[in-house]
């Protein structure tokens, strides 16, 4: 391979960051939609999730949040990823921003979803989510997660019959 064809260290870092972010995004939203009880395992012990302005700290509290959110069907529209150097004590760290659409049905025995798992009683919303993930524990885990719905009154929506979330202040 000629020198002009070889990837620079920066190009390798960008490629690695993007492929790690893609794998993470695919895994997170698959778990969120299909294996919700396992999402908490993706967080660091000191990890935080800010869900529409309400903060949850630690995997157990974050797990309780996700267990009380109605069944979902998520479509990621796009994501952006950046390697963060000299952050979190020098551990490998990536900032990921995701935009997409999420549809919710009623919790329970599949109510609000058809045989293919698609939401039929639709509460569909656009969202953006920002993650800081770190490889300091040997696998990529979430240190920080900030989720926001776009274009809706989230407090009144979260207090509706569809949701069963106890908000932390």
mmCIF file of C-alpha atoms in Angstrom:
data_model
loop_
_atom_site.group_PDB
_atom_site.id
_atom_site.type_symbol
_atom_site.label_atom_id
_atom_site.label_comp_id
_atom_site.label_asym_id
_atom_site.label_seq_id
_atom_site.Cartn_x
_atom_site.Cartn_y
_atom_site.Cartn_z
ATOM 1 C CA UNK A 1 0.000 0.000 0.000
ATOM 2 C CA UNK A 2 1.429 3.368 -0.996
ATOM 3 C CA UNK A 3 1.932 6.029 1.683
ATOM 4 C CA UNK A 4 -0.818 8.163 0.124
ATOM 5 C CA UNK A 5 -3.254 5.242 0.480
ATOM 6 C CA UNK A 6 -2.491 4.553 4.139
ATOM 7 C CA UNK A 7 -4.899 5.953 6.677
ATOM 8 C CA UNK A 8 -3.519 8.549 9.029
ATOM 9 C CA UNK A 9 -3.827 8.040 12.798
ATOM 10 C CA UNK A 10 -6.595 10.640 12.807
ATOM 11 C CA UNK A 11 -8.527 8.821 10.065
ATOM 12 C CA UNK A 12 -8.198 5.542 11.977
ATOM 13 C CA UNK A 13 -9.492 7.243 15.156
ATOM 14 C CA UNK A 14 -12.458 8.729 13.273
ATOM 15 C CA UNK A 15 -13.303 5.397 11.630
ATOM 16 C CA UNK A 16 -13.034 3.546 14.951
ATOM 17 C CA UNK A 17 -15.158 6.155 16.744
ATOM 18 C CA UNK A 18 -17.869 6.004 14.078
ATOM 19 C CA UNK A 19 -18.018 2.203 13.991
ATOM 20 C CA UNK A 20 -18.095 1.995 17.811
ATOM 21 C CA UNK A 21 -20.883 4.594 17.913
ATOM 22 C CA UNK A 22 -22.910 2.748 15.243
ATOM 23 C CA UNK A 23 -22.628 -0.540 17.161
ATOM 24 C CA UNK A 24 -23.581 1.214 20.408
ATOM 25 C CA UNK A 25 -26.610 3.014 18.909
ATOM 26 C CA UNK A 26 -27.881 -0.179 17.264
ATOM 27 C CA UNK A 27 -27.454 -2.162 20.506
ATOM 28 C CA UNK A 28 -29.001 0.491 22.789
ATOM 29 C CA UNK A 29 -32.181 1.037 20.773
ATOM 30 C CA UNK A 30 -32.638 -2.689 20.056
ATOM 31 C CA UNK A 31 -32.468 -3.334 23.813
ATOM 32 C CA UNK A 32 -34.755 -0.379 24.525
ATOM 33 C CA UNK A 33 -37.427 -1.716 22.154
ATOM 34 C CA UNK A 34 -37.008 -5.480 22.624
ATOM 35 C CA UNK A 35 -35.073 -6.208 25.852
ATOM 36 C CA UNK A 36 -35.884 -3.227 28.031
ATOM 37 C CA UNK A 37 -34.929 -5.039 31.265
ATOM 38 C CA UNK A 38 -31.295 -5.207 30.064
ATOM 39 C CA UNK A 39 -30.845 -1.485 29.312
ATOM 40 C CA UNK A 40 -29.689 -0.721 32.869
ATOM 41 C CA UNK A 41 -26.678 -2.998 32.302
ATOM 42 C CA UNK A 42 -25.357 -0.529 29.734
ATOM 43 C CA UNK A 43 -24.761 2.176 32.378
ATOM 44 C CA UNK A 44 -21.716 2.794 34.562
ATOM 45 C CA UNK A 45 -22.335 2.479 38.315
ATOM 46 C CA UNK A 46 -22.149 6.275 38.527
ATOM 47 C CA UNK A 47 -24.017 6.773 35.237
ATOM 48 C CA UNK A 48 -26.735 9.401 34.925
ATOM 49 C CA UNK A 49 -29.807 9.603 32.733
ATOM 50 C CA UNK A 50 -31.648 12.879 32.353
ATOM 51 C CA UNK A 51 -35.052 12.028 30.884
ATOM 52 C CA UNK A 52 -36.828 15.220 29.803
ATOM 53 C CA UNK A 53 -35.229 17.172 32.622
ATOM 54 C CA UNK A 54 -35.652 14.527 35.349
ATOM 55 C CA UNK A 55 -32.382 13.037 36.622
ATOM 56 C CA UNK A 56 -31.871 9.350 37.482
ATOM 57 C CA UNK A 57 -28.531 8.175 38.895
ATOM 58 C CA UNK A 58 -27.169 4.627 38.865
ATOM 59 C CA UNK A 59 -28.241 1.573 36.866
ATOM 60 C CA UNK A 60 -30.995 0.494 39.282
ATOM 61 C CA UNK A 61 -32.798 3.856 39.213
ATOM 62 C CA UNK A 62 -32.342 4.143 35.455
ATOM 63 C CA UNK A 63 -33.654 0.590 35.049
ATOM 64 C CA UNK A 64 -36.799 1.493 37.020
ATOM 65 C CA UNK A 65 -37.342 4.481 34.738
ATOM 66 C CA UNK A 66 -37.126 2.375 31.581
ATOM 67 C CA UNK A 67 -39.267 -0.429 33.009
ATOM 68 C CA UNK A 68 -42.101 2.064 33.529
ATOM 69 C CA UNK A 69 -42.017 3.540 30.035
ATOM 70 C CA UNK A 70 -44.559 2.022 27.619
ATOM 71 C CA UNK A 71 -43.413 -0.423 24.973
ATOM 72 C CA UNK A 72 -41.671 1.421 22.168
ATOM 73 C CA UNK A 73 -40.714 1.225 18.533
ATOM 74 C CA UNK A 74 -37.751 3.484 17.750
ATOM 75 C CA UNK A 75 -36.375 4.625 14.411
ATOM 76 C CA UNK A 76 -32.997 6.335 14.491
ATOM 77 C CA UNK A 77 -32.826 9.022 11.811
ATOM 78 C CA UNK A 78 -29.167 9.854 12.310
ATOM 79 C CA UNK A 79 -26.311 10.094 14.743
ATOM 80 C CA UNK A 80 -23.043 11.941 15.133
ATOM 81 C CA UNK A 81 -20.029 10.810 17.155
ATOM 82 C CA UNK A 82 -16.850 12.437 18.422
ATOM 83 C CA UNK A 83 -13.923 11.006 20.343
ATOM 84 C CA UNK A 84 -13.271 12.971 23.538
ATOM 85 C CA UNK A 85 -9.581 13.116 24.384
ATOM 86 C CA UNK A 86 -8.412 13.824 27.930
ATOM 87 C CA UNK A 87 -11.865 13.264 29.392
ATOM 88 C CA UNK A 88 -12.835 10.995 32.298
ATOM 89 C CA UNK A 89 -9.234 10.507 33.357
ATOM 90 C CA UNK A 90 -8.026 9.652 29.876
ATOM 91 C CA UNK A 91 -10.297 6.589 29.433
ATOM 92 C CA UNK A 92 -11.566 6.033 25.885
ATOM 93 C CA UNK A 93 -14.661 8.248 25.658
ATOM 94 C CA UNK A 94 -17.123 9.032 22.856
ATOM 95 C CA UNK A 95 -19.847 11.673 22.633
ATOM 96 C CA UNK A 96 -22.832 10.461 20.566
ATOM 97 C CA UNK A 97 -25.832 12.559 19.535
ATOM 98 C CA UNK A 98 -28.865 10.709 18.145
ATOM 99 C CA UNK A 99 -32.059 11.972 16.515
ATOM 100 C CA UNK A 100 -35.064 9.861 15.718
ATOM 101 C CA UNK A 101 -38.732 8.999 16.081
ATOM 102 C CA UNK A 102 -40.224 6.865 18.825
ATOM 103 C CA UNK A 103 -43.734 5.398 18.953
ATOM 104 C CA UNK A 104 -45.310 4.222 22.187
ATOM 105 C CA UNK A 105 -48.209 1.881 22.880
ATOM 106 C CA UNK A 106 -49.860 0.933 26.145
ATOM 107 C CA UNK A 107 -47.944 -1.210 28.626
ATOM 108 C CA UNK A 108 -49.185 -4.678 29.360
ATOM 109 C CA UNK A 109 -49.893 -7.668 27.199
ATOM 110 C CA UNK A 110 -48.856 -6.042 23.926
ATOM 111 C CA UNK A 111 -51.829 -3.627 23.890
ATOM 112 C CA UNK A 112 -51.237 -0.933 21.317
ATOM 113 C CA UNK A 113 -49.004 -3.188 19.182
ATOM 114 C CA UNK A 114 -49.720 -5.487 16.243
ATOM 115 C CA UNK A 115 -48.334 -9.028 15.773
ATOM 116 C CA UNK A 116 -45.081 -7.586 14.394
ATOM 117 C CA UNK A 117 -44.530 -5.385 17.444
ATOM 118 C CA UNK A 118 -45.419 -2.138 15.667
ATOM 119 C CA UNK A 119 -47.243 0.475 17.732
ATOM 120 C CA UNK A 120 -50.900 0.804 16.710
ATOM 121 C CA UNK A 121 -52.166 3.104 19.488
ATOM 122 C CA UNK A 122 -49.630 5.675 18.541
ATOM 123 C CA UNK A 123 -48.003 8.285 20.682
ATOM 124 C CA UNK A 124 -45.321 9.153 18.158
ATOM 125 C CA UNK A 125 -42.703 11.751 18.921
ATOM 126 C CA UNK A 126 -39.430 13.059 17.630
ATOM 127 C CA UNK A 127 -36.522 12.928 20.062
ATOM 128 C CA UNK A 128 -32.876 13.660 20.444
ATOM 129 C CA UNK A 129 -30.540 11.903 22.834
ATOM 130 C CA UNK A 130 -26.946 12.591 23.765
ATOM 131 C CA UNK A 131 -24.698 9.919 25.251
ATOM 132 C CA UNK A 132 -21.222 10.016 26.701
ATOM 133 C CA UNK A 133 -19.929 6.461 26.639
ATOM 134 C CA UNK A 134 -16.675 5.264 28.123
ATOM 135 C CA UNK A 135 -14.544 2.179 27.677
ATOM 136 C CA UNK A 136 -12.914 2.482 31.094
ATOM 137 C CA UNK A 137 -14.512 -0.693 32.477
ATOM 138 C CA UNK A 138 -13.423 -2.903 29.564
ATOM 139 C CA UNK A 139 -16.646 -2.507 27.581
ATOM 140 C CA UNK A 140 -18.519 0.554 26.362
ATOM 141 C CA UNK A 141 -20.873 1.834 29.072
ATOM 142 C CA UNK A 142 -22.971 4.968 29.419
ATOM 143 C CA UNK A 143 -21.597 7.639 31.727
ATOM 144 C CA UNK A 144 -24.166 10.275 30.769
ATOM 145 C CA UNK A 145 -27.465 10.117 28.864
ATOM 146 C CA UNK A 146 -29.686 13.109 28.116
ATOM 147 C CA UNK A 147 -33.013 12.338 26.415
ATOM 148 C CA UNK A 148 -35.481 14.976 25.192
ATOM 149 C CA UNK A 149 -38.706 14.847 23.235
ATOM 150 C CA UNK A 150 -39.098 17.583 20.678
ATOM 151 C CA UNK A 151 -42.221 19.646 20.029
ATOM 152 C CA UNK A 152 -44.423 18.429 22.868
ATOM 153 C CA UNK A 153 -45.469 19.332 26.386
ATOM 154 C CA UNK A 154 -43.555 16.538 28.107
ATOM 155 C CA UNK A 155 -44.804 17.108 31.669
ATOM 156 C CA UNK A 156 -48.475 16.758 30.727
ATOM 157 C CA UNK A 157 -47.686 13.857 28.367
ATOM 158 C CA UNK A 158 -45.719 11.968 31.036
ATOM 159 C CA UNK A 159 -48.626 12.330 33.479
ATOM 160 C CA UNK A 160 -51.113 10.793 31.003
ATOM 161 C CA UNK A 161 -52.614 7.297 31.384
ATOM 162 C CA UNK A 162 -50.126 5.893 28.869
ATOM 163 C CA UNK A 163 -47.195 6.493 31.222
ATOM 164 C CA UNK A 164 -46.444 5.149 34.649
ATOM 165 C CA UNK A 165 -43.327 7.099 35.560
ATOM 166 C CA UNK A 166 -42.541 8.506 38.957
ATOM 167 C CA UNK A 167 -40.613 11.692 38.256
ATOM 168 C CA UNK A 168 -37.536 12.467 40.314
ATOM 169 C CA UNK A 169 -36.757 16.113 40.920
#
